[in-house]
mmCIF file of C-alpha atoms in Angstrom:
data_model
loop_
_atom_site.group_PDB
_atom_site.id
_atom_site.type_symbol
_atom_site.label_atom_id
_atom_site.label_comp_id
_atom_site.label_asym_id
_atom_site.label_seq_id
_atom_site.Cartn_x
_atom_site.Cartn_y
_atom_site.Cartn_z
ATOM 1 C CA ASP A 1 -9.214 -16.241 -15.544
ATOM 2 C CA ALA A 2 -9.477 -12.549 -16.182
ATOM 3 C CA GLY A 3 -6.840 -10.892 -16.894
ATOM 4 C CA ILE A 4 -6.715 -7.477 -15.043
ATOM 5 C CA THR A 5 -3.539 -5.779 -13.903
ATOM 6 C CA GLN A 6 -3.061 -2.765 -11.841
ATOM 7 C CA SER A 7 -0.372 0.016 -12.470
ATOM 8 C CA PRO A 8 2.018 1.283 -10.255
ATOM 9 C CA ARG A 9 1.658 -1.467 -7.743
ATOM 10 C CA HIS A 10 3.072 0.696 -5.241
ATOM 11 C CA LYS A 11 3.893 4.661 -5.295
ATOM 12 C CA VAL A 12 4.413 7.399 -2.614
ATOM 13 C CA THR A 13 3.875 10.838 -3.654
ATOM 14 C CA GLU A 14 3.542 14.427 -2.426
ATOM 15 C CA THR A 15 0.437 16.563 -0.961
ATOM 16 C CA GLY A 16 -0.843 18.413 -4.086
ATOM 17 C CA THR A 17 0.548 16.153 -6.940
ATOM 18 C CA PRO A 18 -1.416 14.686 -9.369
ATOM 19 C CA VAL A 19 -1.565 10.910 -9.292
ATOM 20 C CA THR A 20 -2.622 8.526 -12.019
ATOM 21 C CA LEU A 21 -3.682 4.642 -11.359
ATOM 22 C CA ARG A 22 -4.602 2.140 -14.558
ATOM 23 C CA CYS A 23 -6.558 -0.730 -14.480
ATOM 24 C CA HIS A 24 -6.098 -2.368 -17.649
ATOM 25 C CA GLN A 25 -8.256 -5.760 -18.654
ATOM 26 C CA THR A 26 -7.734 -8.174 -21.285
ATOM 27 C CA GLU A 27 -11.463 -10.221 -21.843
ATOM 28 C CA ASN A 28 -13.310 -6.934 -23.045
ATOM 29 C CA HIS A 29 -15.789 -7.101 -19.867
ATOM 30 C CA ARG A 30 -18.062 -4.180 -19.712
ATOM 31 C CA TYR A 31 -18.247 -3.500 -15.816
ATOM 32 C CA MET A 32 -15.130 -2.094 -14.415
ATOM 33 C CA TYR A 33 -14.620 -0.481 -10.466
ATOM 34 C CA TRP A 34 -12.333 0.966 -8.574
ATOM 35 C CA TYR A 35 -11.941 1.101 -4.918
ATOM 36 C CA ARG A 36 -10.291 1.744 -1.874
ATOM 37 C CA GLN A 37 -9.228 -0.248 1.238
ATOM 38 C CA ASP A 38 -8.706 1.151 4.685
ATOM 39 C CA PRO A 39 -8.661 -0.140 7.998
ATOM 40 C CA GLY A 40 -12.092 0.417 10.065
ATOM 41 C CA HIS A 41 -13.617 1.311 6.867
ATOM 42 C CA GLY A 42 -13.341 -1.925 4.690
ATOM 43 C CA LEU A 43 -14.048 -1.553 0.847
ATOM 44 C CA ARG A 44 -15.272 1.460 -0.483
ATOM 45 C CA LEU A 45 -16.621 2.069 -4.186
ATOM 46 C CA ILE A 46 -14.988 4.980 -5.523
ATOM 47 C CA HIS A 47 -15.989 5.309 -9.042
ATOM 48 C CA TYR A 48 -17.509 2.555 -11.533
ATOM 49 C CA SER A 49 -18.099 2.480 -15.360
ATOM 50 C CA TYR A 50 -20.369 0.646 -17.178
ATOM 51 C CA GLY A 51 -19.212 0.976 -21.251
ATOM 52 C CA VAL A 52 -16.753 3.281 -22.689
ATOM 53 C CA LYS A 53 -17.533 6.924 -21.296
ATOM 54 C CA ASP A 54 -20.170 5.303 -19.130
ATOM 55 C CA THR A 55 -19.033 6.374 -15.728
ATOM 56 C CA ASP A 56 -20.906 6.902 -12.222
ATOM 57 C CA LYS A 57 -20.098 8.086 -8.792
ATOM 58 C CA GLY A 58 -19.792 5.637 -5.611
ATOM 59 C CA GLU A 59 -19.890 6.324 -1.940
ATOM 60 C CA VAL A 60 -16.538 8.570 -1.454
ATOM 61 C CA SER A 61 -15.868 9.952 -5.079
ATOM 62 C CA ASP A 62 -15.375 13.379 -3.761
ATOM 63 C CA GLY A 63 -11.239 14.276 -4.947
ATOM 64 C CA TYR A 64 -11.263 11.486 -7.663
ATOM 65 C CA SER A 65 -12.395 11.226 -11.270
ATOM 66 C CA VAL A 66 -12.126 8.672 -13.651
ATOM 67 C CA SER A 67 -12.002 8.327 -17.667
ATOM 68 C CA ARG A 68 -12.842 4.956 -19.531
ATOM 69 C CA SER A 69 -11.526 6.141 -23.336
ATOM 70 C CA LYS A 70 -11.520 2.338 -24.474
ATOM 71 C CA THR A 71 -12.631 -0.935 -22.805
ATOM 72 C CA GLU A 72 -9.887 -2.236 -21.588
ATOM 73 C CA ASP A 73 -8.721 0.587 -19.349
ATOM 74 C CA PHE A 74 -10.072 2.253 -16.607
ATOM 75 C CA LEU A 75 -7.880 5.164 -14.926
ATOM 76 C CA LEU A 76 -8.425 6.943 -11.422
ATOM 77 C CA THR A 77 -6.964 10.304 -10.860
ATOM 78 C CA LEU A 78 -6.028 11.856 -8.160
ATOM 79 C CA GLU A 79 -6.023 15.628 -9.105
ATOM 80 C CA SER A 80 -4.208 16.916 -6.328
ATOM 81 C CA ALA A 81 -3.518 13.921 -3.767
ATOM 82 C CA THR A 82 -4.317 14.490 0.130
ATOM 83 C CA SER A 83 -3.015 12.458 3.211
ATOM 84 C CA SER A 84 -6.663 11.402 3.365
ATOM 85 C CA GLN A 85 -6.126 9.601 0.159
ATOM 86 C CA THR A 86 -3.552 7.502 1.274
ATOM 87 C CA SER A 87 -4.561 3.925 0.878
ATOM 88 C CA VAL A 88 -5.004 0.626 -0.779
ATOM 89 C CA TYR A 89 -6.859 1.206 -4.363
ATOM 90 C CA PHE A 90 -8.501 -2.102 -5.990
ATOM 91 C CA CYS A 91 -9.340 -2.405 -9.463
ATOM 92 C CA ALA A 92 -12.397 -5.047 -10.211
ATOM 93 C CA ILE A 93 -14.167 -6.329 -13.353
ATOM 94 C CA ARG A 94 -17.612 -8.095 -13.453
ATOM 95 C CA GLU A 95 -17.379 -11.616 -15.058
ATOM 96 C CA GLY A 96 -20.847 -12.570 -16.854
ATOM 97 C CA GLY A 97 -23.906 -11.166 -17.013
ATOM 98 C CA ASP A 98 -25.619 -8.009 -14.722
ATOM 99 C CA THR A 99 -25.165 -10.094 -11.924
ATOM 100 C CA GLY A 100 -21.743 -11.802 -12.099
ATOM 101 C CA GLU A 101 -19.265 -11.631 -9.346
ATOM 102 C CA LEU A 102 -16.445 -9.555 -8.813
ATOM 103 C CA PHE A 103 -12.770 -10.516 -9.932
ATOM 104 C CA PHE A 104 -10.175 -7.841 -8.422
ATOM 105 C CA GLY A 105 -6.797 -6.853 -9.050
ATOM 106 C CA GLU A 106 -3.203 -7.492 -6.537
ATOM 107 C CA GLY A 107 -4.394 -3.699 -5.544
ATOM 108 C CA SER A 108 -2.148 -0.626 -5.906
ATOM 109 C CA ARG A 109 -0.512 0.778 -2.760
ATOM 110 C CA LEU A 110 -0.721 4.634 -2.799
ATOM 111 C CA THR A 111 1.129 6.837 0.002
ATOM 112 C CA VAL A 112 0.454 10.610 0.156
ATOM 113 C CA LEU A 113 3.264 12.663 2.519
ATOM 114 C CA SER B 1 -27.826 6.108 4.079
ATOM 115 C CA GLN B 2 -27.329 2.404 2.483
ATOM 116 C CA LYS B 3 -25.627 0.290 5.020
ATOM 117 C CA ILE B 4 -24.160 -3.439 5.261
ATOM 118 C CA GLU B 5 -23.178 -4.283 8.431
ATOM 119 C CA GLN B 6 -20.670 -7.514 9.647
ATOM 120 C CA ASN B 7 -19.630 -8.367 12.997
ATOM 121 C CA SER B 8 -16.505 -6.186 13.707
ATOM 122 C CA GLU B 9 -15.329 -8.772 15.941
ATOM 123 C CA ALA B 10 -13.076 -11.490 14.826
ATOM 124 C CA LEU B 11 -14.527 -14.985 15.389
ATOM 125 C CA ASN B 12 -12.274 -17.752 16.541
ATOM 126 C CA ILE B 13 -13.407 -21.373 16.339
ATOM 127 C CA GLN B 14 -12.345 -24.368 16.620
ATOM 128 C CA GLU B 15 -11.294 -26.636 13.510
ATOM 129 C CA GLY B 16 -14.023 -28.950 13.019
ATOM 130 C CA LYS B 17 -16.966 -26.402 13.881
ATOM 131 C CA THR B 18 -19.299 -24.775 12.094
ATOM 132 C CA ALA B 19 -18.321 -20.526 11.460
ATOM 133 C CA THR B 20 -21.757 -18.236 11.000
ATOM 134 C CA LEU B 21 -21.108 -14.692 9.958
ATOM 135 C CA THR B 22 -23.721 -12.387 10.145
ATOM 136 C CA CYS B 23 -24.634 -9.357 7.335
ATOM 137 C CA ASN B 24 -27.405 -6.713 7.942
ATOM 138 C CA TYR B 25 -28.298 -4.311 5.369
ATOM 139 C CA THR B 26 -30.223 -1.321 5.860
ATOM 140 C CA ASN B 27 -32.054 1.234 3.338
ATOM 141 C CA TYR B 28 -31.598 -1.612 0.151
ATOM 142 C CA SER B 29 -33.542 -3.667 -1.619
ATOM 143 C CA PRO B 30 -30.540 -5.583 -2.947
ATOM 144 C CA ALA B 31 -31.467 -7.986 -6.015
ATOM 145 C CA TYR B 32 -28.731 -9.954 -4.766
ATOM 146 C CA LEU B 33 -25.921 -10.116 -2.068
ATOM 147 C CA GLN B 34 -22.087 -11.867 -2.912
ATOM 148 C CA TRP B 35 -19.822 -13.093 -0.341
ATOM 149 C CA TYR B 36 -16.120 -12.666 -0.869
ATOM 150 C CA ARG B 37 -12.745 -13.914 1.289
ATOM 151 C CA GLN B 38 -9.373 -11.732 1.412
ATOM 152 C CA ASP B 39 -6.301 -12.831 2.584
ATOM 153 C CA PRO B 40 -4.030 -10.068 4.007
ATOM 154 C CA GLY B 41 -2.629 -8.273 1.421
ATOM 155 C CA ARG B 42 -4.472 -9.837 -1.527
ATOM 156 C CA GLY B 43 -7.681 -8.598 -2.977
ATOM 157 C CA PRO B 44 -11.188 -10.113 -2.185
ATOM 158 C CA VAL B 45 -12.142 -13.576 -4.113
ATOM 159 C CA PHE B 46 -15.450 -13.964 -4.704
ATOM 160 C CA LEU B 47 -17.163 -17.280 -3.460
ATOM 161 C CA LEU B 48 -21.261 -16.970 -3.590
ATOM 162 C CA LEU B 49 -23.895 -15.239 -4.901
ATOM 163 C CA ILE B 50 -27.668 -15.569 -3.550
ATOM 164 C CA ARG B 51 -30.509 -13.823 -5.751
ATOM 165 C CA GLU B 52 -33.452 -12.061 -3.266
ATOM 166 C CA ASN B 53 -35.866 -14.971 -4.582
ATOM 167 C CA GLU B 54 -33.512 -17.878 -3.173
ATOM 168 C CA LYS B 55 -33.862 -18.576 0.581
ATOM 169 C CA GLU B 56 -30.580 -20.465 0.620
ATOM 170 C CA LYS B 57 -27.332 -21.629 -1.511
ATOM 171 C CA ARG B 58 -24.295 -24.102 -0.906
ATOM 172 C CA LYS B 59 -21.162 -24.708 -2.332
ATOM 173 C CA GLU B 60 -19.454 -27.585 -0.933
ATOM 174 C CA ARG B 61 -18.967 -26.697 2.752
ATOM 175 C CA LEU B 62 -20.401 -23.135 2.396
ATOM 176 C CA LYS B 63 -23.814 -21.893 3.061
ATOM 177 C CA VAL B 64 -25.258 -18.805 2.515
ATOM 178 C CA THR B 65 -28.950 -17.679 3.416
ATOM 179 C CA PHE B 66 -30.824 -14.515 2.755
ATOM 180 C CA ASP B 67 -34.120 -13.156 4.102
ATOM 181 C CA THR B 68 -35.272 -10.188 2.901
ATOM 182 C CA THR B 69 -37.991 -9.504 5.852
ATOM 183 C CA LEU B 70 -34.945 -9.407 8.335
ATOM 184 C CA LYS B 71 -32.767 -8.054 5.950
ATOM 185 C CA GLN B 72 -30.317 -10.515 6.599
ATOM 186 C CA SER B 73 -27.639 -12.688 4.787
ATOM 187 C CA LEU B 74 -26.039 -15.889 6.992
ATOM 188 C CA PHE B 75 -22.828 -17.409 5.915
ATOM 189 C CA HIS B 76 -22.110 -20.572 6.891
ATOM 190 C CA ILE B 77 -18.727 -22.829 7.051
ATOM 191 C CA THR B 78 -19.119 -26.533 7.789
ATOM 192 C CA ALA B 79 -16.457 -28.691 9.043
ATOM 193 C CA SER B 80 -14.268 -25.529 9.474
ATOM 194 C CA GLN B 81 -10.151 -25.990 8.912
ATOM 195 C CA PRO B 82 -7.538 -23.800 9.718
ATOM 196 C CA ALA B 83 -7.175 -22.838 5.966
ATOM 197 C CA ASP B 84 -10.488 -21.058 6.068
ATOM 198 C CA SER B 85 -8.977 -17.975 8.483
ATOM 199 C CA ALA B 86 -9.477 -15.092 6.444
ATOM 200 C CA THR B 87 -11.948 -12.172 6.406
ATOM 201 C CA TYR B 88 -14.944 -12.247 4.952
ATOM 202 C CA LEU B 89 -16.763 -9.503 3.492
ATOM 203 C CA CYS B 90 -20.620 -9.207 2.226
ATOM 204 C CA SER B 91 -21.551 -7.125 -0.262
ATOM 205 C CA ALA B 92 -24.600 -5.667 -1.715
ATOM 206 C CA ASN B 93 -25.834 -4.653 -4.971
ATOM 207 C CA SER B 94 -27.414 -0.849 -5.545
ATOM 208 C CA GLY B 95 -28.180 -1.184 -9.291
ATOM 209 C CA TYR B 96 -24.458 -1.864 -11.179
ATOM 210 C CA ALA B 97 -22.672 -0.890 -8.053
ATOM 211 C CA LEU B 98 -21.530 -3.421 -5.431
ATOM 212 C CA ASN B 99 -21.163 -2.319 -2.327
ATOM 213 C CA PHE B 100 -19.097 -3.690 0.935
ATOM 214 C CA GLY B 101 -19.544 -4.078 4.720
ATOM 215 C CA LYS B 102 -16.204 -4.197 6.710
ATOM 216 C CA GLY B 103 -15.744 -7.656 6.879
ATOM 217 C CA THR B 104 -15.185 -10.143 9.510
ATOM 218 C CA SER B 105 -11.724 -11.657 10.312
ATOM 219 C CA LEU B 106 -12.959 -15.568 11.143
ATOM 220 C CA LEU B 107 -9.938 -17.398 13.163
ATOM 221 C CA VAL B 108 -9.922 -21.230 12.878
ATOM 222 C CA THR B 109 -7.450 -22.630 15.498
ATOM 223 C CA PRO B 110 -6.400 -26.550 15.433
#
């Protein structure tokens, strides 16, 4: 099984504050992904990475930035959190090759008041 | 824009029957589709992958089809059990990205 951990698992913050979510993997996988999941919208891709310092935008990237300075960590930052960013955030890693399955973390529940 | 559409209505079936879930995609030419299962409060779990040059794939009681002409995938669970109750997500690749439909909730009753 892939080792993937997300932190924090739960966070409550106020509008306008910066927030960083961390995704950590232990198995050197090339591809990492950040999704958000909301009722009625399903799972939507925010950003993904295909290597150290190589990232690209997903369908809902506005208001989010990411960084990957080393293979094992993929950080998602909300520079100035808004209530519309209240969501459950899932990190995933791709196992196997370019078409491999995604293995998801347990999720980070973020509430922006 | 690219879309992946799944039945929004929940699917209720009786134990032992076959459940069939539909996934349609538009403005896409995916090289492959993947199906995932998600239980409440948990992350999605991979079930099956099917490539564009494959018409059908099977794994135990699961079967998935891929029709590139209809731009559709069907996901079947045969001899369904209450433990199969979950939300099932269809996904399609766009380059290295993997985009998901909203999922279909399946409830299997004894």
